[in-house]
PDB file of C-alpha atoms and ligand atoms in Angstrom:
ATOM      1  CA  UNK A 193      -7.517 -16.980  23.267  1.00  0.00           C
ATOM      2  CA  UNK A 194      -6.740 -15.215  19.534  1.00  0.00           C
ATOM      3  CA  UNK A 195      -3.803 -14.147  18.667  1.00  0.00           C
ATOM      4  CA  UNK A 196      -3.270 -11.194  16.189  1.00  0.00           C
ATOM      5  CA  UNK A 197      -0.883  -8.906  14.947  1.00  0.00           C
ATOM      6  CA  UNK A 198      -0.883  -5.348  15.120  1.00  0.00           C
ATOM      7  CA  UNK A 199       1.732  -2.608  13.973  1.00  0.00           C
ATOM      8  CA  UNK A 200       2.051   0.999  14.549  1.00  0.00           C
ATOM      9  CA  UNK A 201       3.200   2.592  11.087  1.00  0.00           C
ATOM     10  CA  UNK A 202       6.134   5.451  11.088  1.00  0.00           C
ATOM     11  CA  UNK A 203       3.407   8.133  10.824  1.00  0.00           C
ATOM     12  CA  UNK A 204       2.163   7.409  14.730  1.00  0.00           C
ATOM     13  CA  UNK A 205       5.770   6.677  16.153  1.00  0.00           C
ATOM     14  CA  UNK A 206       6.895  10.067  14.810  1.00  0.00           C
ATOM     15  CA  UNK A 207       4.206  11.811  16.758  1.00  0.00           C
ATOM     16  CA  UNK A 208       5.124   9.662  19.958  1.00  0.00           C
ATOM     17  CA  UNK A 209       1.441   7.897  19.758  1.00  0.00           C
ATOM     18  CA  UNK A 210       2.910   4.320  20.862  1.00  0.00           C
ATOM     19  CA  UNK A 211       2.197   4.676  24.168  1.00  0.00           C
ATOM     20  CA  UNK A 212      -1.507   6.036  23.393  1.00  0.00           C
ATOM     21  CA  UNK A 213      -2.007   3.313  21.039  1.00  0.00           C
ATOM     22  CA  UNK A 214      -1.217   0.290  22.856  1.00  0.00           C
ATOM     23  CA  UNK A 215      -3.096   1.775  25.937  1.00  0.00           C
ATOM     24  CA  UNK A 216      -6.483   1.475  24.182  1.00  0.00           C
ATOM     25  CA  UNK A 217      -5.608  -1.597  23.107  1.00  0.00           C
ATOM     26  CA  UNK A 218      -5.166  -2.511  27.159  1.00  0.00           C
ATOM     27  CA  UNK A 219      -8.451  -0.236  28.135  1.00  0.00           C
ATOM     28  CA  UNK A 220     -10.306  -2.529  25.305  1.00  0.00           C
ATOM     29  CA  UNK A 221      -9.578  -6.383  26.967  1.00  0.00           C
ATOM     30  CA  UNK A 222      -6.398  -6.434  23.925  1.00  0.00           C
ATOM     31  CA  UNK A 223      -3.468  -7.927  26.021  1.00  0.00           C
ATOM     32  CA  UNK A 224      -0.178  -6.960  24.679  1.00  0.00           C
ATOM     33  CA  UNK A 225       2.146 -10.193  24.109  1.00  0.00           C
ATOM     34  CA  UNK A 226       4.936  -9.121  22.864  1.00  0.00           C
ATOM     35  CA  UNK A 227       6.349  -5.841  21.464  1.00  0.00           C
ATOM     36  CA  UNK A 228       9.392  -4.647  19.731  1.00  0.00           C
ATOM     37  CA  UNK A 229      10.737  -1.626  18.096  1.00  0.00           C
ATOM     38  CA  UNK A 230      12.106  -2.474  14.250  1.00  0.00           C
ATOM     39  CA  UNK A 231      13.540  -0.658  11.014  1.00  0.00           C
ATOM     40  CA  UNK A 232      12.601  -2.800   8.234  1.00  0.00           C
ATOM     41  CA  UNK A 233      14.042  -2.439   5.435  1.00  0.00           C
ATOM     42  CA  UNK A 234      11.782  -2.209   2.043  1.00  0.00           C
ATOM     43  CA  UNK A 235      13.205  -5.818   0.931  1.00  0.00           C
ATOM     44  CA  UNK A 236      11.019  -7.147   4.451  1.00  0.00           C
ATOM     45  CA  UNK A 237       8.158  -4.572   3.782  1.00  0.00           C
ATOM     46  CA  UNK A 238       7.963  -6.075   0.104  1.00  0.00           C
ATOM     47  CA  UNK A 239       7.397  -9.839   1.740  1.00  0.00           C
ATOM     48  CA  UNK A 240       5.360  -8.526   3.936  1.00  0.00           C
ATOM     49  CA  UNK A 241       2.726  -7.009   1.774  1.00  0.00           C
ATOM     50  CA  UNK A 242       3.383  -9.499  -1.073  1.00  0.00           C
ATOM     51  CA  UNK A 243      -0.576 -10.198  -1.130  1.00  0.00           C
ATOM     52  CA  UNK A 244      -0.800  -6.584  -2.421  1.00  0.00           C
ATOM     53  CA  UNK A 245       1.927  -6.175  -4.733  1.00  0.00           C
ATOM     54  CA  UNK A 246      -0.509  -6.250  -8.200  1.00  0.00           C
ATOM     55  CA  UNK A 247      -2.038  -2.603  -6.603  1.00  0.00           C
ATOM     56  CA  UNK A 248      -1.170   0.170  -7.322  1.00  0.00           C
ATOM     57  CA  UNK A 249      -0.576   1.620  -4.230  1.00  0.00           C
ATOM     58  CA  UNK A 250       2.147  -1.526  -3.502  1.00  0.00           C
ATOM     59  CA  UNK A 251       5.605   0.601  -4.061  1.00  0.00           C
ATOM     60  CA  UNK A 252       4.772   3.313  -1.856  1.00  0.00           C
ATOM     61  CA  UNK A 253       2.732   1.385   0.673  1.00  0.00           C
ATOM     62  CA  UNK A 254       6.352  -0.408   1.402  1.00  0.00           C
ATOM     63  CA  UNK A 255       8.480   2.737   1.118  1.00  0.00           C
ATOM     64  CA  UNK A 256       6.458   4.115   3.593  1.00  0.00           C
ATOM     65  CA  UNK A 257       6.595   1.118   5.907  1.00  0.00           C
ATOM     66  CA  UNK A 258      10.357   0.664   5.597  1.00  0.00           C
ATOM     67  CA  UNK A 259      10.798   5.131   6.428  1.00  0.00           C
ATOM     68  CA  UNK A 260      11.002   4.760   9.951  1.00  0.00           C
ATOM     69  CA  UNK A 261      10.928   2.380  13.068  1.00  0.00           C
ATOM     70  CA  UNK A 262       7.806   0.544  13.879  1.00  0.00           C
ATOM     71  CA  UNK A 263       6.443  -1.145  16.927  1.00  0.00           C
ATOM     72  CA  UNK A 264       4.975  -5.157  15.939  1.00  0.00           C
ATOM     73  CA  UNK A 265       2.760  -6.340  18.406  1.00  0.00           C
ATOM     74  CA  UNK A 266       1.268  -9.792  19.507  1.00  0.00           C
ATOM     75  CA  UNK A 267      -2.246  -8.863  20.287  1.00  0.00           C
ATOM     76  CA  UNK A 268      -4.113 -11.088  22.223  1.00  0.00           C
ATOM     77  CA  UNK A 269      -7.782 -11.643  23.695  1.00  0.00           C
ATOM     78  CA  UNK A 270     -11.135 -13.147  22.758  1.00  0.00           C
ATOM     79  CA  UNK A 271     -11.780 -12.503  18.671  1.00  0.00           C
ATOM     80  CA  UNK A 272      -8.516 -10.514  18.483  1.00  0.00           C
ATOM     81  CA  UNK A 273      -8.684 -10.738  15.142  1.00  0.00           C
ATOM     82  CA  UNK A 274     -12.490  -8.947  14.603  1.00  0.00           C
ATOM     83  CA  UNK A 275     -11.533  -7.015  18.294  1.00  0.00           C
ATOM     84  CA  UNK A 276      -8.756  -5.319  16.623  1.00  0.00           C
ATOM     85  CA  UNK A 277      -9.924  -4.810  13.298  1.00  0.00           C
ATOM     86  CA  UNK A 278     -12.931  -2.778  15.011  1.00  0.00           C
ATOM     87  CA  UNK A 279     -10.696  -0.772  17.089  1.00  0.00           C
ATOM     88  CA  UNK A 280      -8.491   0.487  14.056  1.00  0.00           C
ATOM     89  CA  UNK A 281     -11.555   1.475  12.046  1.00  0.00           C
ATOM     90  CA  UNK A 282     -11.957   2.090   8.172  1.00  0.00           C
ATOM     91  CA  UNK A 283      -8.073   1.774   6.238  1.00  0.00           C
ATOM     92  CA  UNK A 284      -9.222   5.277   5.124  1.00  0.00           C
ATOM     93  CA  UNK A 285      -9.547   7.499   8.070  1.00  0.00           C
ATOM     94  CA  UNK A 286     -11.966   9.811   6.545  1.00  0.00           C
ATOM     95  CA  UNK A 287     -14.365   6.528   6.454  1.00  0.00           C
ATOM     96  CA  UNK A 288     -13.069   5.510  10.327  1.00  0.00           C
ATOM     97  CA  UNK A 289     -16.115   5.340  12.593  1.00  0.00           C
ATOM     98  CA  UNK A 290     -15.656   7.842  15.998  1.00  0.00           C
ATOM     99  CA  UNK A 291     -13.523   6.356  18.907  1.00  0.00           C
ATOM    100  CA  UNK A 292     -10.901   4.303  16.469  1.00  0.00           C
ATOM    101  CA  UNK A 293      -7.380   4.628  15.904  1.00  0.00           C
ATOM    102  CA  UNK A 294      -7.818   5.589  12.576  1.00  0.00           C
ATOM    103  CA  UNK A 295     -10.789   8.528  12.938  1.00  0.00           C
ATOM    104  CA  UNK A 296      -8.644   9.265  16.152  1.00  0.00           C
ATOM    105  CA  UNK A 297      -4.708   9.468  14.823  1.00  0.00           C
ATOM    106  CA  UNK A 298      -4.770   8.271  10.736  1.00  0.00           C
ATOM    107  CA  UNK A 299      -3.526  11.254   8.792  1.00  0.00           C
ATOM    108  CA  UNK A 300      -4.016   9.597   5.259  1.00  0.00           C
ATOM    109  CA  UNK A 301      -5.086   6.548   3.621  1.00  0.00           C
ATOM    110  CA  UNK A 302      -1.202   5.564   3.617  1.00  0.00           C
ATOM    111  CA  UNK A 303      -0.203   7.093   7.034  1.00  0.00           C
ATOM    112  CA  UNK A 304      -3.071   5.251   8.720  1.00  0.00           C
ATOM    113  CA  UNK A 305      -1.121   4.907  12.158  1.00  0.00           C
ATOM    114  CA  UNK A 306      -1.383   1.204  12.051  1.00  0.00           C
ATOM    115  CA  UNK A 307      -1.929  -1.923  10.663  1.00  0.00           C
ATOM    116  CA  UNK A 308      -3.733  -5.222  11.729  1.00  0.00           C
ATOM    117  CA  UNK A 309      -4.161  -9.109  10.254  1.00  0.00           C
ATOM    118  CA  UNK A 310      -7.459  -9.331   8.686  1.00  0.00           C
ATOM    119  CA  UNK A 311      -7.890 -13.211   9.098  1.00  0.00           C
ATOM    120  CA  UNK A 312      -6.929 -15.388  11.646  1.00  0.00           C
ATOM    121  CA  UNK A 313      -4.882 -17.416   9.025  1.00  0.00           C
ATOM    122  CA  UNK A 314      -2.738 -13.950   7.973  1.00  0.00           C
ATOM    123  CA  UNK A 315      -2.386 -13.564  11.723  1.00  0.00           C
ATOM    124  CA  UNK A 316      -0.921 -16.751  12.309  1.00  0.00           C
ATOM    125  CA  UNK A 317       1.728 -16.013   8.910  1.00  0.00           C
ATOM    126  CA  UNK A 318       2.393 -12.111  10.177  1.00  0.00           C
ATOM    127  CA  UNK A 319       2.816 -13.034  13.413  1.00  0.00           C
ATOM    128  CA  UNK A 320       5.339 -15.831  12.328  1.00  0.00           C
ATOM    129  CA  UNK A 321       6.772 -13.337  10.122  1.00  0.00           C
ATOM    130  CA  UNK A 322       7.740 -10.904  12.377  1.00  0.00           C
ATOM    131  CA  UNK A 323       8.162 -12.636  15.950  1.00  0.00           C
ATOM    132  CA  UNK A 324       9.394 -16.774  15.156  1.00  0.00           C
ATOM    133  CA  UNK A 325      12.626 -16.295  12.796  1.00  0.00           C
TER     134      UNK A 325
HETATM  135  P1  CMP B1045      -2.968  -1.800   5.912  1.00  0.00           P
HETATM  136  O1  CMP B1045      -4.049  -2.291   6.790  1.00  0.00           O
HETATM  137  O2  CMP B1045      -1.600  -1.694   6.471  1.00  0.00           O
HETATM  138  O3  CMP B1045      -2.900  -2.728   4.602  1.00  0.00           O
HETATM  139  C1  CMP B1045      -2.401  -2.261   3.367  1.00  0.00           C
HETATM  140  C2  CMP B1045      -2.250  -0.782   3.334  1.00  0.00           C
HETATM  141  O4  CMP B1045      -2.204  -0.194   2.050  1.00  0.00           O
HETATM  142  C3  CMP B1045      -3.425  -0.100   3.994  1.00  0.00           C
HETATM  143  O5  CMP B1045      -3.385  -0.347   5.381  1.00  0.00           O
HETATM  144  C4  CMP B1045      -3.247   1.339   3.559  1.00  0.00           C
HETATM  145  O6  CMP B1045      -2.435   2.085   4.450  1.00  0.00           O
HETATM  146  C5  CMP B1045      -2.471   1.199   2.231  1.00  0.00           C
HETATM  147  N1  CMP B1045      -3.215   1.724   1.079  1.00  0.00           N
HETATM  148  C6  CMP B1045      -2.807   2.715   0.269  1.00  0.00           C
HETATM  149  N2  CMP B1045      -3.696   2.929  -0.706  1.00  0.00           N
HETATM  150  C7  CMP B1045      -4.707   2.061  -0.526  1.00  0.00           C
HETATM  151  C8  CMP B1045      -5.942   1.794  -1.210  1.00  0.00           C
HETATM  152  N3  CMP B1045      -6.313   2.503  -2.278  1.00  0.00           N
HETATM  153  N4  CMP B1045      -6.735   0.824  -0.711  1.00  0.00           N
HETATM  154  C9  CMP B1045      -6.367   0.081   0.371  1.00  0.00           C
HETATM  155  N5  CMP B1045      -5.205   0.289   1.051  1.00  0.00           N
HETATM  156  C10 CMP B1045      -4.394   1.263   0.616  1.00  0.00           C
END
C-alpha cells in the first residue's frame, strides 16, 4: 500500500468542506491514516514549499498556507500518490477536469482547497515533515 500526503488549504476549512473532502477521498478506495488540525506558522510553510521558493508566486503561496488552520492527512491505498493527484484535478481550477476537488471546491489558483505530494519520494519527505517530528 502507498502512502501520500494530502492537505486541505484555509480556503476549504473556512467553508467547513473537511468533512466533504475527506469523504470522497473514503468513497474513492483513499483510506484516511491519520489526520490533524494545525496553524502553521509561515516559518513551517516556508520549509515546506522550499522546492518553490525561486517562483514567483512563493511569498504568498506561504502566507496563504500559514492564514488559517489546516487539516494534514496520511492518505493511503493502491497508487495513492497518482489516486490522489487525479482526484484533486488541475492546480488551476479553471483547468480541473469535472468530479475533482479542485473543478468541485478550488476558488483560485492559490485557494485551490488542497494540496497533494506529487512523487512518491516528496510523499515520503511531507509526510515525515508533518506527522514523524
Ligand atoms: P500546491 O499543489 O499546493 O503546490 C504549490 C501551490 O502553489 C499550488 O498548489 C498553487 O496553489 C500555488 N500556486 C500559485 N501560483 C501558481 C502558479 N502560477 N503555478 C503553480 N502553482 C501556483
Amino acid at each position: 500500500m502507498e502512502q501520500t500526503l494530502s492537505i486541505i488549504k484555509p480556503d476549504a476549512i473556512e467553508r467547513n468542506l473537511a468533512e466533504e473532502i475527506k469523504n470522497f477521498f473514503k468513497k474513492n478506495n483513499l483510506n484516511i491514516k491519520d489526520s490533524k488540525k494545525i496553524h502553521i506558522t509561515k516559518e513551517e510553510a516556508s520549509e515546506f514549499y522550499k522546492v518553490h521558493q525561486s517562483k514567483p508566486f512563493y511569498n504568498d503561496l506561504c502566507a496563504y498556507l500559514s492564514s488559517g488552520p489546516i487539516i494534514v492527512m496520511i492518505l493511503e491505498g493502491e497508487n495513492a500518490v497518482l489516486s490522489n493527484r487525479k482526484l484533486m484535478g488541475a492546480t488551476n481550477p479553471k483547468d480541473a477536469d469535472e468530479n475533482t476537488i479542485r473543478k468541485m471546491y478550488g476558488i483560485s489558483i492559490d485557494k485551490n482547497s488542497v494540496h497533494g505530494s506529487d512523487s512518491v519520494d516528496n510523499a515520503k519527505k511531507e509526510i515525515e515533515f508533518f506527522f514523524k517530528n
